[in-house]
PDB file of C-alpha atoms in Angstrom:
ATOM      1  CA  MET A  28      20.048  -2.856   4.795  1.00 57.00           C
ATOM      2  CA  LYS A  29      16.877  -3.664   6.205  1.00 71.00           C
ATOM      3  CA  ASP A  30      15.142  -7.028   5.245  1.00 72.00           C
ATOM      4  CA  THR A  31      11.315  -6.561   4.998  1.00 82.00           C
ATOM      5  CA  SER A  32       8.320  -9.051   4.130  1.00 91.00           C
ATOM      6  CA  TYR A  33       6.372  -6.400   2.531  1.00 94.00           C
ATOM      7  CA  LYS A  34       6.402  -4.342  -0.433  1.00 95.00           C
ATOM      8  CA  VAL A  35       6.075  -0.405  -0.186  1.00 96.00           C
ATOM      9  CA  LEU A  36       3.886   1.325  -2.903  1.00 96.00           C
ATOM     10  CA  GLU A  37       4.643   4.999  -3.434  1.00 98.00           C
ATOM     11  CA  VAL A  38       1.531   7.265  -3.624  1.00 98.00           C
ATOM     12  CA  ALA A  39       1.703  10.349  -5.529  1.00 97.00           C
ATOM     13  CA  GLY A  40      -0.082  13.057  -3.287  1.00 97.00           C
ATOM     14  CA  GLY A  41      -0.858  10.524  -0.395  1.00 98.00           C
ATOM     15  CA  LYS A  42       0.769   8.140   1.990  1.00 98.00           C
ATOM     16  CA  PRO A  43       2.889   5.031   1.201  1.00 98.00           C
ATOM     17  CA  VAL A  44       1.060   1.645   1.451  1.00 98.00           C
ATOM     18  CA  LYS A  45       2.920  -1.444   3.039  1.00 98.00           C
ATOM     19  CA  ALA A  46       1.499  -4.280   1.397  1.00 96.00           C
ATOM     20  CA  TRP A  47       2.078  -7.978   2.539  1.00 96.00           C
ATOM     21  CA  ILE A  48       1.473  -9.377  -0.908  1.00 93.00           C
ATOM     22  CA  ASP A  49       4.460 -11.464  -2.056  1.00 90.00           C
ATOM     23  CA  GLY A  50       3.125 -14.463  -4.104  1.00 90.00           C
ATOM     24  CA  VAL A  51      -0.489 -12.901  -3.848  1.00 91.00           C
ATOM     25  CA  PRO A  52      -1.861 -11.445  -7.139  1.00 92.00           C
ATOM     26  CA  LEU A  53      -3.144  -7.802  -6.766  1.00 92.00           C
ATOM     27  CA  ASP A  54      -6.177  -7.094  -8.728  1.00 95.00           C
ATOM     28  CA  PRO A  55      -5.693  -3.760 -10.723  1.00 97.00           C
ATOM     29  CA  GLY A  56      -9.053  -2.389  -9.162  1.00 98.00           C
ATOM     30  CA  ALA A  57      -7.820  -3.412  -5.722  1.00 96.00           C
ATOM     31  CA  ARG A  58      -4.586  -1.536  -6.249  1.00 96.00           C
ATOM     32  CA  GLU A  59      -6.822   1.416  -7.324  1.00 97.00           C
ATOM     33  CA  GLN A  60      -8.886   1.252  -4.283  1.00 98.00           C
ATOM     34  CA  LEU A  61      -5.432   1.102  -2.080  1.00 97.00           C
ATOM     35  CA  LEU A  62      -4.007   4.180  -3.879  1.00 98.00           C
ATOM     36  CA  ASN A  63      -7.162   6.060  -3.564  1.00 98.00           C
ATOM     37  CA  THR A  64      -7.456   5.137   0.250  1.00 98.00           C
ATOM     38  CA  ALA A  65      -3.755   6.324   0.969  1.00 98.00           C
ATOM     39  CA  ARG A  66      -4.674   9.857  -0.461  1.00 98.00           C
ATOM     40  CA  MET A  67      -7.256  10.368   2.206  1.00 98.00           C
ATOM     41  CA  PRO A  68      -6.231  13.094   4.684  1.00 98.00           C
ATOM     42  CA  PHE A  69      -6.995  11.090   7.736  1.00 98.00           C
ATOM     43  CA  ILE A  70      -4.363   8.312   6.686  1.00 98.00           C
ATOM     44  CA  PHE A  71      -1.252   9.102   9.311  1.00 96.00           C
ATOM     45  CA  LYS A  72       1.921   7.532   8.368  1.00 97.00           C
ATOM     46  CA  HIS A  73       1.061   4.655   5.914  1.00 98.00           C
ATOM     47  CA  LEU A  74      -1.704   2.196   4.804  1.00 98.00           C
ATOM     48  CA  ALA A  75      -1.160  -1.338   5.899  1.00 97.00           C
ATOM     49  CA  VAL A  76      -2.268  -4.195   3.624  1.00 96.00           C
ATOM     50  CA  MET A  77      -2.596  -7.983   4.385  1.00 94.00           C
ATOM     51  CA  PRO A  78      -4.622 -10.059   2.228  1.00 82.00           C
TER      52      PRO A  78
END
């Protein structure tokens, strides 16, 4: 089992979001922006988010 320091948000119709957000609040509006961005056709493997 691999221990990671990030959370993976699965996105319907898009690529996963790898988010380093442990202990950091994620605003609902910011989360929606991340999900929309992850659905863009030019995102390759995943979207990385580091606040």
